[in-house]
CSV table of C-alpha atoms in Angstrom, one decimal:
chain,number,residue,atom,x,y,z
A,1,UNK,CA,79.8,73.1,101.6
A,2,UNK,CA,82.2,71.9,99.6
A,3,UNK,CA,84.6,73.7,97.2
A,4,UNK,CA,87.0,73.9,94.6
A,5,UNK,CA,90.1,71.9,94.2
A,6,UNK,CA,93.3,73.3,95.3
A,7,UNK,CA,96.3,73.5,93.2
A,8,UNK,CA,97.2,70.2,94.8
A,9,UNK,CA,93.3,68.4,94.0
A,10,UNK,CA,92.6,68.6,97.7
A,11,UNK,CA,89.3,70.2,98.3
A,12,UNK,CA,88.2,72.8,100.8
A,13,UNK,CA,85.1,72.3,102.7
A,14,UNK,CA,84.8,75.3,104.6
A,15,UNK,CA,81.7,78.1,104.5
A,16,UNK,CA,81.3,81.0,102.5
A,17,UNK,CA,83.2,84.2,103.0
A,18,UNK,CA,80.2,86.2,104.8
A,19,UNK,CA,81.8,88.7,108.0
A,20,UNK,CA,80.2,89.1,111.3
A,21,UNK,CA,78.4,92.3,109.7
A,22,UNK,CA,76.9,90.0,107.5
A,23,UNK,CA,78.8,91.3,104.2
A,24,UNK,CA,80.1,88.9,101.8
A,25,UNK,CA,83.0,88.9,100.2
A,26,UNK,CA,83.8,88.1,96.9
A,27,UNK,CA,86.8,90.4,95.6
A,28,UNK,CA,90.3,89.3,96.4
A,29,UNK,CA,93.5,92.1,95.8
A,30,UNK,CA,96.6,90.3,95.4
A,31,UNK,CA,100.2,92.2,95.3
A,32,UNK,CA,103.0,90.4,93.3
A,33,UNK,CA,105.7,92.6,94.7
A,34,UNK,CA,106.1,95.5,96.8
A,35,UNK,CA,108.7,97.0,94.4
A,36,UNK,CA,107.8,100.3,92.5
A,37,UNK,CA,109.5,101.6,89.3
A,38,UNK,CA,108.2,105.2,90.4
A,39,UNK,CA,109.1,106.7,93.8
A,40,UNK,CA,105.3,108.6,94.1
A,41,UNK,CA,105.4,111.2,96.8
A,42,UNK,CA,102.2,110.2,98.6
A,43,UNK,CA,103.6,106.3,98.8
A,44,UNK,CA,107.2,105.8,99.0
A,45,UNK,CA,110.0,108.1,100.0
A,46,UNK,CA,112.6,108.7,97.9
A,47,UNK,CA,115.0,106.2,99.3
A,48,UNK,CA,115.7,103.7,101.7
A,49,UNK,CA,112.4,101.9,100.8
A,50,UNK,CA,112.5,98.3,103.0
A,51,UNK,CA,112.3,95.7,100.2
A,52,UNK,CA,110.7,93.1,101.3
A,53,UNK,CA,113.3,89.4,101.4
A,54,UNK,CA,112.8,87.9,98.4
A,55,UNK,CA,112.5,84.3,100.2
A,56,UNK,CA,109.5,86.0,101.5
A,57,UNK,CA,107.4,86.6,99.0
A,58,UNK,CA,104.6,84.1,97.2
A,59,UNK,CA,106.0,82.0,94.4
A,60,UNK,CA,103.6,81.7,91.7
A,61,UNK,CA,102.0,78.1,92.8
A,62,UNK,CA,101.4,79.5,96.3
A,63,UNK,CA,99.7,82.9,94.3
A,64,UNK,CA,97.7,80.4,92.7
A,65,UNK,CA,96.8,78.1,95.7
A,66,UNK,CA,95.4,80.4,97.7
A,67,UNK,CA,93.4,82.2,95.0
A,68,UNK,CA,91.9,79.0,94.2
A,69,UNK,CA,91.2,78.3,97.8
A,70,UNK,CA,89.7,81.7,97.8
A,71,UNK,CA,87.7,81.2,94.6
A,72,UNK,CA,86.2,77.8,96.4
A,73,UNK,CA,85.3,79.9,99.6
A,74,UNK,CA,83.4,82.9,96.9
A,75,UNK,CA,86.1,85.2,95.5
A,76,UNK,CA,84.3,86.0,92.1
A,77,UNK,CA,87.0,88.4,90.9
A,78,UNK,CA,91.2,89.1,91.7
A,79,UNK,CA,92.9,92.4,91.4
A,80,UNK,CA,96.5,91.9,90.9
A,81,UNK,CA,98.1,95.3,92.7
A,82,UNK,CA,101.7,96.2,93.7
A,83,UNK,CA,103.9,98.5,94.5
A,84,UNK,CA,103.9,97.7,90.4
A,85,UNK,CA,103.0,94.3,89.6
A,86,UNK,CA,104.1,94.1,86.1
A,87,UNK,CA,107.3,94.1,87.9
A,88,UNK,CA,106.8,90.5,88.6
A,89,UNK,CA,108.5,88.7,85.6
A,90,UNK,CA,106.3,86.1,85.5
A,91,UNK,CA,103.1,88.5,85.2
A,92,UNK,CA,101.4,86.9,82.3
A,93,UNK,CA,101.9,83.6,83.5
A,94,UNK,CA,100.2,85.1,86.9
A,95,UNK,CA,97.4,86.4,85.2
A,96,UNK,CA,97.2,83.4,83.3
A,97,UNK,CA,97.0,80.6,85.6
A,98,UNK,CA,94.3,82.9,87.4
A,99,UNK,CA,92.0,83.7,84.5
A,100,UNK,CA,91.5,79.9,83.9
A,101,UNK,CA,90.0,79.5,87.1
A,102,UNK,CA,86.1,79.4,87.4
A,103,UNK,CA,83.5,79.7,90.4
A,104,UNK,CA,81.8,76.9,91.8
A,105,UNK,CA,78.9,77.5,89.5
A,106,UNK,CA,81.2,77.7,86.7
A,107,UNK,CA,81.7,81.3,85.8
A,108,UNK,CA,85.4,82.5,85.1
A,109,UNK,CA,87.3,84.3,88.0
A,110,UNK,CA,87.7,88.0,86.6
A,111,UNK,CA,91.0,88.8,86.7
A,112,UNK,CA,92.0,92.9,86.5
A,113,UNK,CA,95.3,94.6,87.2
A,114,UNK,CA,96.4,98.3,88.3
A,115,UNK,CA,99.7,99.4,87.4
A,116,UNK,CA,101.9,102.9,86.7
A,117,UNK,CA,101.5,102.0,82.8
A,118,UNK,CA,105.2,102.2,82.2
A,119,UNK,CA,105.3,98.1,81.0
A,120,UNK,CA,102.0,97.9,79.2
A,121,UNK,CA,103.5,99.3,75.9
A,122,UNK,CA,104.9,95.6,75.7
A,123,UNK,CA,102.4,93.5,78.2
A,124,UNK,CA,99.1,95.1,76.9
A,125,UNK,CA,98.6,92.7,74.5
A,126,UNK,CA,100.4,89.1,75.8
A,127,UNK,CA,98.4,90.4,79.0
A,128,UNK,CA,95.4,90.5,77.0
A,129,UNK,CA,95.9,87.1,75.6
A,130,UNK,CA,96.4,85.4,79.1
A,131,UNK,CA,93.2,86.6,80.2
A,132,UNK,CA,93.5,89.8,81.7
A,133,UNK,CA,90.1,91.8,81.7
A,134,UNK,CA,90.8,95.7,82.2
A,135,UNK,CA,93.4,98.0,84.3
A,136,UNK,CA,93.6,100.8,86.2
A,137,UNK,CA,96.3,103.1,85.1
A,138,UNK,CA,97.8,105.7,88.2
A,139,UNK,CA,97.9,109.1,86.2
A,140,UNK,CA,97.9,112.0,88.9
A,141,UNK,CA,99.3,114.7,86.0
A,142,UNK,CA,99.1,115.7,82.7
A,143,UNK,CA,102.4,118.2,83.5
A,144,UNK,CA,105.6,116.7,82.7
A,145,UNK,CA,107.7,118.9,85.6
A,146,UNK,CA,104.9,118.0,87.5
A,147,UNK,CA,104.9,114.4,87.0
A,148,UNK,CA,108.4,114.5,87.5
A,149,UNK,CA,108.5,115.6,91.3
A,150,UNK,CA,105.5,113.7,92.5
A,151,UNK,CA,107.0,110.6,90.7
A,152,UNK,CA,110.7,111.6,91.5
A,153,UNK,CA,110.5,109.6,87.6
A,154,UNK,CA,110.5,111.8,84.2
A,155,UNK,CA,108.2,108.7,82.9
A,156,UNK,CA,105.0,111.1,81.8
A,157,UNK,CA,105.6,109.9,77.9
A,158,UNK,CA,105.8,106.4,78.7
A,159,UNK,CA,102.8,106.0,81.7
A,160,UNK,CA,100.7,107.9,78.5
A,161,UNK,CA,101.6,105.3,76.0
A,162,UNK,CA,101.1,102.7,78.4
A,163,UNK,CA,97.5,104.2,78.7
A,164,UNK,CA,97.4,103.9,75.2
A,165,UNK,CA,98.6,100.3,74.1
A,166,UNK,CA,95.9,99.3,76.8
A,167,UNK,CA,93.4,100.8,75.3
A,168,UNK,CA,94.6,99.0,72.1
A,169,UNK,CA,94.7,96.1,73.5
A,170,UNK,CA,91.3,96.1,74.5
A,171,UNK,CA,91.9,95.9,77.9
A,172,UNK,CA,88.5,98.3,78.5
A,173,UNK,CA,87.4,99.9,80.1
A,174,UNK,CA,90.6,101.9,80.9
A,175,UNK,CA,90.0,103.5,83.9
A,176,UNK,CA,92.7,106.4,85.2
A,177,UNK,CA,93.2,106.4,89.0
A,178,UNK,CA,94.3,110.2,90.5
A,179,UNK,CA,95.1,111.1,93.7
A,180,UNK,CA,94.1,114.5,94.5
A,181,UNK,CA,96.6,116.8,96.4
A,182,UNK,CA,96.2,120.1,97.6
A,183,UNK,CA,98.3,122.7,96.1
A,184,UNK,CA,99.9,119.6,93.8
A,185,UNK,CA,97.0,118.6,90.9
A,186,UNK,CA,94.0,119.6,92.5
A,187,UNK,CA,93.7,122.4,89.4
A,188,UNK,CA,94.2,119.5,87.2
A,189,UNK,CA,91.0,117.8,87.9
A,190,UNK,CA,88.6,119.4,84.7
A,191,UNK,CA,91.9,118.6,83.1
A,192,UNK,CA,92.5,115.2,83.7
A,193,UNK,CA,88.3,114.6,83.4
A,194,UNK,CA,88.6,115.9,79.9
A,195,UNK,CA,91.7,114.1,79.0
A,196,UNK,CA,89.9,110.5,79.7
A,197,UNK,CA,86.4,111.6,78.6
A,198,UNK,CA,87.8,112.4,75.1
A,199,UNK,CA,89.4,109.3,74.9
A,200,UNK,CA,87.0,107.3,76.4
A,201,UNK,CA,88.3,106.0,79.6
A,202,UNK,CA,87.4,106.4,82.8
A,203,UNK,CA,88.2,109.0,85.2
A,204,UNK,CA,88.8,108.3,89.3
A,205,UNK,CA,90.1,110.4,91.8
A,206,UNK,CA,91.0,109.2,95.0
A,207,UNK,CA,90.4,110.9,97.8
A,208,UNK,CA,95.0,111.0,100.1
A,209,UNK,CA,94.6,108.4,102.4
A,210,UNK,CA,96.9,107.6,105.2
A,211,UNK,CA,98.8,105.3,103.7
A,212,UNK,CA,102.3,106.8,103.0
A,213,UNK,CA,105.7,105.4,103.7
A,214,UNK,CA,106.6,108.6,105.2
A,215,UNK,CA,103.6,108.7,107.7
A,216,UNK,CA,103.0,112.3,106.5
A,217,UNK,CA,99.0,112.2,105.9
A,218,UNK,CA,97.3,115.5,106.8
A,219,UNK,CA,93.5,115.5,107.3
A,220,UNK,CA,93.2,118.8,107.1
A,221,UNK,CA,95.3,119.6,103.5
A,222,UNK,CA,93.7,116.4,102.1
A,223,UNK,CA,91.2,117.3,99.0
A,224,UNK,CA,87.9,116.6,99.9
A,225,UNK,CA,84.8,114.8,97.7
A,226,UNK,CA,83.0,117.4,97.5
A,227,UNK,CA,85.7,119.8,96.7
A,228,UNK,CA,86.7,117.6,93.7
A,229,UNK,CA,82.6,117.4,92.3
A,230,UNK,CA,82.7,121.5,92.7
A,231,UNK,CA,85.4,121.7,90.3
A,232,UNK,CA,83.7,119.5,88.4
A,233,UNK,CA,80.6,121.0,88.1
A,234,UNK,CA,82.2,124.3,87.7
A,235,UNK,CA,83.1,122.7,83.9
A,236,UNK,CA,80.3,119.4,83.6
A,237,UNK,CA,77.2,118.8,84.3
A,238,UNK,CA,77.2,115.5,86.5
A,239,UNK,CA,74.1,113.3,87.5
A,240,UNK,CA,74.8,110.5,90.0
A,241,UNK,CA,74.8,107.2,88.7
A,242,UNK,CA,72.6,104.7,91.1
A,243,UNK,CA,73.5,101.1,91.8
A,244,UNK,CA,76.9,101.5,93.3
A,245,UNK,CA,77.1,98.3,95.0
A,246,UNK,CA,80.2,97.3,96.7
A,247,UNK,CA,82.2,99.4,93.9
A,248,UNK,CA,84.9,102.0,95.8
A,249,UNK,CA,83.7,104.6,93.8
A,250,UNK,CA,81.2,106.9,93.4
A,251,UNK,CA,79.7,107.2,90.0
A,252,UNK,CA,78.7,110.3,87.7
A,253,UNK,CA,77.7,110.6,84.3
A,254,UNK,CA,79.7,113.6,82.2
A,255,UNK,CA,77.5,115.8,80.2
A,256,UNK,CA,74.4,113.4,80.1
A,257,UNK,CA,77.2,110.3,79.3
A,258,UNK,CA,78.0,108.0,78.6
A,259,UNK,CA,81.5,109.0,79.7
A,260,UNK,CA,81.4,108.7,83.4
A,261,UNK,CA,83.6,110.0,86.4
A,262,UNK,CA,84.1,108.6,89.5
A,263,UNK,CA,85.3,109.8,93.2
A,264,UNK,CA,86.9,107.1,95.8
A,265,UNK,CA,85.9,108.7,98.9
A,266,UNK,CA,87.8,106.7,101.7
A,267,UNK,CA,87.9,109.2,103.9
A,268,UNK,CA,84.8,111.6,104.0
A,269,UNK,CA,82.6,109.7,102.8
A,270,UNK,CA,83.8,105.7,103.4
A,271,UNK,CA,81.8,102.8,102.0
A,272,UNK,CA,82.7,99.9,104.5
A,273,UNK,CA,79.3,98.8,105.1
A,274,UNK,CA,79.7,97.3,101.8
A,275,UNK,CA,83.0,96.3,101.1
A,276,UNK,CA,84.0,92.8,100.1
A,277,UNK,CA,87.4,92.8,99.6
A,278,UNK,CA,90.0,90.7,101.2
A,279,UNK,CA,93.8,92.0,100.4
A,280,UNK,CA,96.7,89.6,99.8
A,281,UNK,CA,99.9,90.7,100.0
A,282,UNK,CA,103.4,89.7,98.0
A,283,UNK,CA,104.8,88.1,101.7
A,284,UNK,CA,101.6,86.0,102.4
A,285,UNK,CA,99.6,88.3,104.7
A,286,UNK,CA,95.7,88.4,104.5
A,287,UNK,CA,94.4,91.6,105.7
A,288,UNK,CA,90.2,92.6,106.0
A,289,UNK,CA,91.2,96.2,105.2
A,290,UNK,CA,94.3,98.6,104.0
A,291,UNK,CA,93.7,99.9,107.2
A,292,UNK,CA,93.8,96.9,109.6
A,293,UNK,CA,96.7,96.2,112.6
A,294,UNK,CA,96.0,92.7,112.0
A,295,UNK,CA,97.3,90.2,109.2
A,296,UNK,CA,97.2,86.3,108.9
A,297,UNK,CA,100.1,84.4,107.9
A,298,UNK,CA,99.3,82.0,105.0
A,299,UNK,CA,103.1,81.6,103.6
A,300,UNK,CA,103.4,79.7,107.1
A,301,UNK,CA,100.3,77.2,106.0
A,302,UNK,CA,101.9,76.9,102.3
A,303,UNK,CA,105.2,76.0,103.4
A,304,UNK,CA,104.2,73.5,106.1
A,305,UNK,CA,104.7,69.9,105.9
A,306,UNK,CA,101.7,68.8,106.0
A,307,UNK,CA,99.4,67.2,103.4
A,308,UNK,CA,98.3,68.6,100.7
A,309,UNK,CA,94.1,68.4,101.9
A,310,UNK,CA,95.3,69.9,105.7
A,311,UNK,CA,97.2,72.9,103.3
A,312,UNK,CA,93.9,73.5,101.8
A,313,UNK,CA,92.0,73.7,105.5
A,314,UNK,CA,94.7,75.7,106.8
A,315,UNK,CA,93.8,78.2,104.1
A,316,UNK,CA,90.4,78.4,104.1
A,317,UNK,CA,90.9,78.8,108.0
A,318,UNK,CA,93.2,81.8,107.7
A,319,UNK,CA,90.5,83.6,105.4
A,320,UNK,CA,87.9,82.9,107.6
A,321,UNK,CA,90.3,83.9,110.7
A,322,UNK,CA,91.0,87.1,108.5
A,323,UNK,CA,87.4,88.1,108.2
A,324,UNK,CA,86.7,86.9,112.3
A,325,UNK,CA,88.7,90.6,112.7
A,326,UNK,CA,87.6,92.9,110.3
A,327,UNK,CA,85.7,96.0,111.7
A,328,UNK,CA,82.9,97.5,110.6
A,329,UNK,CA,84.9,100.6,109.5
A,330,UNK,CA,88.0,102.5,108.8
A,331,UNK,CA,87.8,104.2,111.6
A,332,UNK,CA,90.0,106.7,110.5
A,333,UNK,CA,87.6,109.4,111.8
A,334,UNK,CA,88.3,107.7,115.4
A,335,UNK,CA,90.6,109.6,118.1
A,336,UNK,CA,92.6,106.2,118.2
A,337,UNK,CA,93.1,105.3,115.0
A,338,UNK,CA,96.7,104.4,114.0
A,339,UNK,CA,98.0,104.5,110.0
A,340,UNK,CA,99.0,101.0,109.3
A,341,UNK,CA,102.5,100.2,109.4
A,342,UNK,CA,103.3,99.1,106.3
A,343,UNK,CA,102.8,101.4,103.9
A,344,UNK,CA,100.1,100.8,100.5
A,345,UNK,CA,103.4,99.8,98.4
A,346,UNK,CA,104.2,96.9,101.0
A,347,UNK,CA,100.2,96.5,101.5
A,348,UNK,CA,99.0,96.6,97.3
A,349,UNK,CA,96.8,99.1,96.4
């Protein structure tokens, strides 16, 4: 088979992106930086955060090489994920470069973005303009005290303008990602449903995963699924909607629709038998999974001396040696299982 050009022209000519399990992947999350203009509780600790070296991380043209490698090999859509991407000061030209790519049958690369909101007020729009399909805002409070200590940030007006110029942007749908923490928000979840229903985004709550800087996580406190759709259905009527796909999230309709909320169940109820995403992060590394031990270096293959054609190969090989080790699960349910050691800020979300 062969692919797409690389940023250089050089082609690729390796197979498509299919695992050992058979599942295909065509969805490729991409962090821009590991720095965060919020200190979230379940993420970072307060301080002493290891920033990654800046002569570390991607420049732009490597971003863009290995996407389009990626895009040759089947990557049909890019996330572009943090800590906070819209951070990176060169965002729009990012999101740019990446929206003009297309498929090998032609279609354009969707390119979405999840943020903390706090820049969109003045990136919606040139965002917008450069291609940028939708976002996923974080939002885990309507409660300004509250915001403020699981942030460690008094930034509840600006995240909800943020929300806002999105949405007036037309960067739709809007969908509002909530962690749900017991004893924290978990009474905010009617609230926070009714809050994007009448506005017409899109609710998700995300199940604590063990992914914090602090290596805190706690089965046993963590809010369940199930507990979130009983608090739901103590204020909605919800009807599953079918068809999930590879989607992280399990859909239901509000109130016969056609407002919609959803519930990322990583842990209780994990959907790895039909994932198909491959993770990028801002220092190079590909990883099969937020969980995985296991990375592979590509900032080694961009940086090489050799020909632009061999940089190409090397890259398609490190995705394919990426997916050689992904599991068939989490295995967070497993006796061994180990949180990664980087935490989702250092990873991208």
């Amino acid at each position: 088979m062969t692919g797409g050009s690389g940023a250089s022209g050089a082609t690729t000519t390796r197979g498509q992106l299919v695992d050992r399990f058979g599942r295909a992947h065509h969805d490729l999350r991409i962090s821009l930086t590991d720095r965060c203009s919020l200190r979230c509780t379940y993420c970072m600790p307060a301080e002493g955060v290891p920033w990654l070296a800046r002569s570390t991380m991607l420049s732009t043209d490597e971003i863009v090489r290995v996407a389009r490698v990626g895009v040759a090999l089947g990557i049909r859509e890019i996330r572009l994920t943090g800590g906070e991407p819209l951070l990176r000061v060169d965002v729009v030209d990012v999101v740019r470069r990446l929206a003009a790519m297309t498929t090998p049958d032609g279609a354009p690369v969707e390119v979405s973005l999840t943020t903390n909101g706090l820049r969109l007020p003045a990136l919606a729009a040139p965002l917008r303009d450069a291609g940028l399909r939708r976002v996923n805002v974080s939002l885990d409070t309507l409660d300004r005290a509250r915001f403020l200590e699981l942030t460690r940030r008094d930034k509840l007006v600006e995240t909800l303008a943020g929300i806002a110029a999105a949405d007036a942007a037309g960067l739709h749908p809007v969908k509002i990602n909530a962690v749900a923490m017991r004893g924290v928000n978990d009474d905010e979840v009617v609230a926070l449903t009714r809050f994007a229903v009448e506005r017409g985004y899109q609710m998700r709550f995300i199940e604590q995963m063990p992914l914090d800087g602090g290596h805190t996580w706690d089965r046993h406190v963590m809010v369940t699924q199930a507990e979130i759709l009983e608090r739901l259905r103590g204020a909605f009527r919800l009807d599953e909607v079918p068809g999930r796909g590879a989607a992280p999230a399990e859909l239901w309709t509000v109130d016969g629709g056609p407002a919609t909320v959803g519930v990322i169940a990583s842990v209780t109820a994990p959907f790895c038998g039909a994932c198909d995403r491959l993770r990028l992060t801002a220092d190079g590394q590909l990883r099969a999974c937020l969980f995985s031990q296991a990375e592979v270096d590509t900032r080694e293959v961009l940086r090489s001396d050799e020909p632009a054609e061999a940089v190409d190969e090397g890259l398609a090989a490190a995705f394919h040696a990426c997916l050689a080790g992904k599991k068939a699960g989490h295995d967070i349910d497993d006796p061994t299982f180990l949180q990664p050691r980087r935490p989702m800020s250092a990873i991208g979300g």
